[in-house]
Amino acid sequence: MKEYRKLDDSVTMRLNRSNAQFRDRDRLGLVVKGGNPQDESCLYFWKELVGNWKDRTQIVNYCVDLVDRNMEERQKMIDGTDAGLDAEPQVRAKLYSEEVLVSII
């Protein structure tokens, strides 16, 4: 997640770099004839950005699923199906902290 956060923080820099890269390609004659370097730069950047969003979505969904499973297990413990009464306050505290985590995500 830290890596994806860094990507978010560097959007402006990455967009400027992409623009410069496609301007250089245009000067070297590597851009499709009739193509606008800014349009190609924008398209390239957009595809990269959407790809990163998809990757991040997969990671966030994995984390949410993991927290949901842990919460279900802890709820079973609170209901008394898997633990004794002595463990209940600790389990309730863990369940609450996971609920807070889910609300943040």
N, CA and C atoms as an extended XYZ file, in Angstrom:
315
Properties=species:S:1:pos:R:3:atomname:S:1:resname:S:1:resid:I:1 pbc="F F F"
N         0.821       -1.190        0.000 N   MET     1
C         0.000        0.000        0.000 CA  MET     1
C         0.870        1.261        0.000 C   MET     1
N         2.030        1.176        0.684 N   LYS     2
C         2.904        2.344        0.706 CA  LYS     2
C         3.359        2.709       -0.707 C   LYS     2
N         3.642        1.690       -1.515 N   GLU     3
C         4.076        1.934       -2.888 CA  GLU     3
C         2.983        2.646       -3.686 C   GLU     3
N         1.742        2.221       -3.513 N   TYR     4
C         0.639        2.860       -4.233 CA  TYR     4
C         0.405        4.284       -3.729 C   TYR     4
N         0.631        4.505       -2.450 N   ARG     5
C         0.512        5.860       -1.909 CA  ARG     5
C         1.567        6.766       -2.544 C   ARG     5
N         2.775        6.237       -2.722 N   LYS     6
C         3.833        7.012       -3.372 CA  LYS     6
C         3.445        7.352       -4.810 C   LYS     6
N         2.785        6.412       -5.480 N   LEU     7
C         2.321        6.691       -6.840 CA  LEU     7
C         1.327        7.850       -6.843 C   LEU     7
N         0.417        7.862       -5.879 N   ASP     8
C        -0.543        8.959       -5.770 CA  ASP     8
C         0.182       10.287       -5.566 C   ASP     8
N         1.196       10.261       -4.722 N   ASP     9
C         1.915       11.487       -4.399 CA  ASP     9
C         2.730       12.010       -5.583 C   ASP     9
N         3.034       11.141       -6.534 N   SER    10
C         3.905       11.545       -7.634 CA  SER    10
C         3.156       11.720       -8.958 C   SER    10
N         1.851       11.896       -8.913 N   VAL    11
C         1.053       11.995      -10.135 CA  VAL    11
C         1.517       13.158      -11.011 C   VAL    11
N         1.697       14.321      -10.442 N   THR    12
C         2.100       15.491      -11.230 CA  THR    12
C         3.455       15.259      -11.883 C   THR    12
N         4.397       14.742      -11.111 N   MET    13
C         5.722       14.478      -11.653 CA  MET    13
C         5.659       13.448      -12.780 C   MET    13
N         4.873       12.410      -12.595 N   ARG    14
C         4.758       11.362      -13.614 CA  ARG    14
C         4.088       11.893      -14.882 C   ARG    14
N         3.099       12.753      -14.722 N   LEU    15
C         2.439       13.345      -15.880 CA  LEU    15
C         3.405       14.236      -16.650 C   LEU    15
N         4.167       15.055      -15.948 N   ASN    16
C         5.154       15.911      -16.611 CA  ASN    16
C         6.221       15.080      -17.315 C   ASN    16
N         6.661       14.014      -16.679 N   ARG    17
C         7.675       13.149      -17.280 CA  ARG    17
C         7.131       12.483      -18.537 C   ARG    17
N         5.879       12.056      -18.482 N   SER    18
C         5.257       11.432      -19.647 CA  SER    18
C         5.162       12.428      -20.803 C   SER    18
N         4.761       13.665      -20.490 N   ASN    19
C         4.690       14.700      -21.522 CA  ASN    19
C         6.056       14.926      -22.156 C   ASN    19
N         7.088       15.026      -21.337 N   ALA    20
C         8.446       15.250      -21.852 CA  ALA    20
C         8.896       14.077      -22.712 C   ALA    20
N         8.594       12.868      -22.286 N   GLN    21
C         8.983       11.674      -23.034 CA  GLN    21
C         8.345       11.672      -24.423 C   GLN    21
N         7.077       11.988      -24.512 N   PHE    22
C         6.408       11.961      -25.813 CA  PHE    22
C         6.794       13.158      -26.682 C   PHE    22
N         7.150       14.302      -26.078 N   ARG    23
C         7.685       15.416      -26.863 CA  ARG    23
C         9.012       15.016      -27.496 C   ARG    23
N         9.859       14.320      -26.711 N   ASP    24
C        11.148       13.854      -27.236 CA  ASP    24
C        10.936       12.842      -28.360 C   ASP    24
N         9.983       11.953      -28.193 N   ARG    25
C         9.695       10.963      -29.239 CA  ARG    25
C         9.207       11.658      -30.513 C   ARG    25
N         8.425       12.730      -30.347 N   ASP    26
C         7.933       13.487      -31.497 CA  ASP    26
C         9.115       14.133      -32.233 C   ASP    26
N        10.043       14.702      -31.486 N   ARG    27
C        11.220       15.331      -32.103 CA  ARG    27
C        12.059       14.322      -32.870 C   ARG    27
N        12.102       13.093      -32.375 N   LEU    28
C        12.888       12.046      -33.036 CA  LEU    28
C        12.108       11.366      -34.160 C   LEU    28
N        10.854       11.750      -34.337 N   GLY    29
C        10.035       11.168      -35.391 CA  GLY    29
C         9.481        9.796      -35.045 C   GLY    29
N         9.392        9.479      -33.760 N   LEU    30
C         8.917        8.166      -33.328 CA  LEU    30
C         7.417        8.140      -33.052 C   LEU    30
N         6.768        9.295      -33.126 N   VAL    31
C         5.332        9.378      -32.873 CA  VAL    31
C         4.600        9.091      -34.177 C   VAL    31
N         3.444        8.460      -34.064 N   VAL    32
C         2.638        8.150      -35.239 CA  VAL    32
C         2.335        9.442      -35.987 C   VAL    32
N         2.477        9.405      -37.322 N   LYS    33
C         2.224       10.618      -38.111 CA  LYS    33
C         0.806       11.108      -37.875 C   LYS    33
N         0.702       12.403      -37.698 N   GLY    34
C        -0.599       12.997      -37.444 CA  GLY    34
C        -1.018       12.887      -35.988 C   GLY    34
N        -0.245       12.158      -35.205 N   GLY    35
C        -0.571       12.000      -33.786 CA  GLY    35
C        -0.081       13.189      -32.986 C   GLY    35
N        -0.815       13.535      -31.996 N   ASN    36
C        -0.459       14.635      -31.121 CA  ASN    36
C         0.302       14.064      -29.925 C   ASN    36
N         1.536       14.525      -29.658 N   PRO    37
C         2.312       13.982      -28.532 CA  PRO    37
C         1.603       14.148      -27.191 C   PRO    37
N         0.872       15.250      -27.028 N   GLN    38
C         0.162       15.434      -25.760 CA  GLN    38
C        -0.956       14.412      -25.597 C   GLN    38
N        -1.655       14.118      -26.683 N   ASP    39
C        -2.726       13.109      -26.616 CA  ASP    39
C        -2.146       11.733      -26.309 C   ASP    39
N        -1.048       11.394      -26.968 N   GLU    40
C        -0.426       10.091      -26.716 CA  GLU    40
C         0.097       10.006      -25.291 C   GLU    40
N         0.668       11.102      -24.818 N   SER    41
C         1.166       11.146      -23.451 CA  SER    41
C         0.035       10.944      -22.454 C   SER    41
N        -1.062       11.620      -22.709 N   CYS    42
C        -2.223       11.509      -21.819 CA  CYS    42
C        -2.768       10.077      -21.812 C   CYS    42
N        -2.878        9.478      -22.983 N   LEU    43
C        -3.379        8.112      -23.080 CA  LEU    43
C        -2.467        7.136      -22.349 C   LEU    43
N        -1.159        7.275      -22.547 N   TYR    44
C        -0.184        6.415      -21.870 CA  TYR    44
C        -0.319        6.562      -20.358 C   TYR    44
N        -0.360        7.813      -19.886 N   PHE    45
C        -0.466        8.067      -18.458 CA  PHE    45
C        -1.768        7.507      -17.890 C   PHE    45
N        -2.868        7.690      -18.617 N   TRP    46
C        -4.170        7.189      -18.168 CA  TRP    46
C        -4.147        5.675      -18.018 C   TRP    46
N        -3.586        4.973      -18.994 N   LYS    47
C        -3.516        3.506      -18.919 CA  LYS    47
C        -2.685        3.069      -17.716 C   LYS    47
N        -1.594        3.767      -17.474 N   GLU    48
C        -0.742        3.439      -16.328 CA  GLU    48
C        -1.487        3.689      -15.015 C   GLU    48
N        -2.187        4.791      -14.941 N   LEU    49
C        -2.923        5.148      -13.739 CA  LEU    49
C        -4.051        4.148      -13.455 C   LEU    49
N        -4.809        3.787      -14.484 N   VAL    50
C        -5.903        2.822      -14.308 CA  VAL    50
C        -5.346        1.461      -13.886 C   VAL    50
N        -4.232        1.054      -14.466 N   GLY    51
C        -3.605       -0.207      -14.064 CA  GLY    51
C        -3.231       -0.203      -12.592 C   GLY    51
N        -2.696        0.912      -12.123 N   ASN    52
C        -2.339        1.022      -10.704 CA  ASN    52
C        -3.577        1.005       -9.819 C   ASN    52
N        -4.650        1.637      -10.267 N   TRP    53
C        -5.899        1.615       -9.491 CA  TRP    53
C        -6.444        0.190       -9.379 C   TRP    53
N        -6.363       -0.562      -10.463 N   LYS    54
C        -6.848       -1.950      -10.428 CA  LYS    54
C        -6.026       -2.778       -9.449 C   LYS    54
N        -4.702       -2.601       -9.490 N   ASP    55
C        -3.843       -3.338       -8.559 CA  ASP    55
C        -4.163       -2.972       -7.117 C   ASP    55
N        -4.349       -1.685       -6.872 N   ARG    56
C        -4.656       -1.245       -5.515 CA  ARG    56
C        -6.001       -1.790       -5.057 C   ARG    56
N        -6.976       -1.809       -5.946 N   THR    57
C        -8.301       -2.332       -5.604 CA  THR    57
C        -8.198       -3.791       -5.169 C   THR    57
N        -7.380       -4.565       -5.865 N   GLN    58
C        -7.204       -5.964       -5.485 CA  GLN    58
C        -6.610       -6.080       -4.093 C   GLN    58
N        -5.631       -5.252       -3.779 N   ILE    59
C        -4.993       -5.303       -2.464 CA  ILE    59
C        -5.975       -4.887       -1.372 C   ILE    59
N        -6.722       -3.811       -1.618 N   VAL    60
C        -7.697       -3.349       -0.619 CA  VAL    60
C        -8.773       -4.410       -0.401 C   VAL    60
N        -9.261       -5.018       -1.476 N   ASN    61
C       -10.274       -6.074       -1.327 CA  ASN    61
C        -9.730       -7.256       -0.539 C   ASN    61
N        -8.482       -7.632       -0.764 N   TYR    62
C        -7.861       -8.710        0.002 CA  TYR    62
C        -7.836       -8.346        1.487 C   TYR    62
N        -7.416       -7.116        1.796 N   CYS    63
C        -7.347       -6.688        3.198 CA  CYS    63
C        -8.733       -6.677        3.843 C   CYS    63
N        -9.722       -6.189        3.128 N   VAL    64
C       -11.088       -6.156        3.658 CA  VAL    64
C       -11.586       -7.576        3.927 C   VAL    64
N       -11.340       -8.492        2.995 N   ASP    65
C       -11.759       -9.882        3.192 CA  ASP    65
C       -11.078      -10.495        4.410 C   ASP    65
N        -9.800      -10.212        4.573 N   LEU    66
C        -9.054      -10.744        5.700 CA  LEU    66
C        -9.611      -10.218        7.020 C   LEU    66
N        -9.878       -8.940        7.081 N   VAL    67
C       -10.439       -8.353        8.299 CA  VAL    67
C       -11.835       -8.906        8.562 C   VAL    67
N       -12.639       -9.061        7.512 N   ASP    68
C       -13.983       -9.631        7.688 CA  ASP    68
C       -13.918      -11.038        8.275 C   ASP    68
N       -13.004      -11.850        7.761 N   ARG    69
C       -12.873      -13.222        8.297 CA  ARG    69
C       -12.470      -13.195        9.764 C   ARG    69
N       -11.513      -12.332       10.098 N   ASN    70
C       -11.080      -12.232       11.494 CA  ASN    70
C       -12.220      -11.763       12.388 C   ASN    70
N       -13.002      -10.811       11.895 N   MET    71
C       -14.130      -10.320       12.690 CA  MET    71
C       -15.162      -11.421       12.902 C   MET    71
N       -15.422      -12.220       11.880 N   GLU    72
C       -16.385      -13.321       12.020 CA  GLU    72
C       -15.902      -14.322       13.062 C   GLU    72
N       -14.606      -14.646       13.033 N   GLU    73
C       -14.049      -15.586       14.006 CA  GLU    73
C       -14.176      -15.032       15.422 C   GLU    73
N       -13.876      -13.763       15.577 N   ARG    74
C       -13.961      -13.152       16.901 CA  ARG    74
C       -15.409      -13.060       17.374 C   ARG    74
N       -16.322      -12.798       16.450 N   GLN    75
C       -17.738      -12.740       16.827 CA  GLN    75
C       -18.211      -14.113       17.321 C   GLN    75
N       -17.726      -15.177       16.664 N   LYS    76
C       -18.066      -16.528       17.126 CA  LYS    76
C       -17.532      -16.755       18.530 C   LYS    76
N       -16.330      -16.240       18.786 N   MET    77
C       -15.747      -16.406       20.124 CA  MET    77
C       -16.590      -15.662       21.159 C   MET    77
N       -17.046      -14.483       20.810 N   ILE    78
C       -17.879      -13.706       21.735 CA  ILE    78
C       -19.199      -14.420       21.985 C   ILE    78
N       -19.738      -15.022       20.944 N   ASP    79
C       -20.999      -15.742       21.082 CA  ASP    79
C       -20.849      -17.001       21.925 C   ASP    79
N       -19.600      -17.352       22.254 N   GLY    80
C       -19.368      -18.484       23.142 CA  GLY    80
C       -19.207      -19.810       22.438 C   GLY    80
N       -19.083      -19.808       21.116 N   THR    81
C       -18.962      -21.079       20.421 CA  THR    81
C       -17.537      -21.607       20.415 C   THR    81
N       -16.536      -20.730       20.548 N   ASP    82
C       -15.151      -21.186       20.449 CA  ASP    82
C       -14.289      -20.821       21.660 C   ASP    82
N       -14.796      -20.118       22.621 N   ALA    83
C       -13.947      -19.687       23.732 CA  ALA    83
C       -14.732      -19.657       25.037 C   ALA    83
N       -13.965      -19.638       26.109 N   GLY    84
C       -14.583      -19.525       27.414 CA  GLY    84
C       -14.931      -18.076       27.713 C   GLY    84
N       -15.602      -17.852       28.820 N   LEU    85
C       -16.036      -16.505       29.185 CA  LEU    85
C       -14.869      -15.595       29.539 C   LEU    85
N       -13.728      -16.166       29.998 N   ASP    86
C       -12.573      -15.349       30.374 CA  ASP    86
C       -11.987      -14.592       29.184 C   ASP    86
N       -12.080      -15.140       28.009 N   ALA    87
C       -11.476      -14.518       26.826 CA  ALA    87
C       -12.366      -13.442       26.222 C   ALA    87
N       -13.614      -13.375       26.642 N   GLU    88
C       -14.582      -12.489       25.985 CA  GLU    88
C       -14.160      -11.018       25.965 C   GLU    88
N       -13.717      -10.411       27.067 N   PRO    89
C       -13.348       -8.983       27.004 CA  PRO    89
C       -12.211       -8.705       26.020 C   PRO    89
N       -11.232       -9.590       25.969 N   GLN    90
C       -10.119       -9.409       25.032 CA  GLN    90
C       -10.595       -9.543       23.592 C   GLN    90
N       -11.452      -10.492       23.365 N   VAL    91
C       -11.971      -10.708       22.012 CA  VAL    91
C       -12.817       -9.525       21.590 C   VAL    91
N       -13.641       -9.016       22.508 N   ARG    92
C       -14.461       -7.840       22.185 CA  ARG    92
C       -13.573       -6.642       21.806 C   ARG    92
N       -12.477       -6.463       22.537 N   ALA    93
C       -11.566       -5.353       22.246 CA  ALA    93
C       -10.946       -5.523       20.859 C   ALA    93
N       -10.533       -6.729       20.516 N   LYS    94
C        -9.957       -6.981       19.194 CA  LYS    94
C       -11.000       -6.775       18.100 C   LYS    94
N       -12.195       -7.234       18.348 N   LEU    95
C       -13.269       -7.067       17.364 CA  LEU    95
C       -13.551       -5.586       17.136 C   LEU    95
N       -13.592       -4.818       18.206 N   TYR    96
C       -13.838       -3.383       18.069 CA  TYR    96
C       -12.729       -2.713       17.259 C   TYR    96
N       -11.475       -3.053       17.527 N   SER    97
C       -10.371       -2.430       16.782 CA  SER    97
C       -10.430       -2.807       15.305 C   SER    97
N       -10.880       -4.019       14.989 N   GLU    98
C       -11.024       -4.401       13.588 CA  GLU    98
C       -12.200       -3.667       12.935 C   GLU    98
N       -13.260       -3.428       13.694 N   GLU    99
C       -14.382       -2.651       13.148 CA  GLU    99
C       -13.933       -1.232       12.817 C   GLU    99
N       -13.107       -0.671       13.675 N   VAL   100
C       -12.570        0.669       13.410 CA  VAL   100
C       -11.715        0.638       12.158 C   VAL   100
N       -10.894       -0.391       12.001 N   LEU   101
C       -10.054       -0.526       10.807 CA  LEU   101
C       -10.906       -0.595        9.546 C   LEU   101
N       -11.971       -1.365        9.593 N   VAL   102
C       -12.862       -1.486        8.433 CA  VAL   102
C       -13.489       -0.138        8.100 C   VAL   102
N       -13.866        0.622        9.103 N   SER   103
C       -14.477        1.927        8.833 CA  SER   103
C       -13.475        2.888        8.213 C   SER   103
N       -12.200        2.715        8.490 N   ILE   104
C       -11.160        3.551        7.900 CA  ILE   104
C       -10.931        3.176        6.445 C   ILE   104
N       -10.947        1.888        6.167 N   ILE   105
C       -10.712        1.421        4.805 CA  ILE   105
C       -11.846        1.851        3.948 C   ILE   105
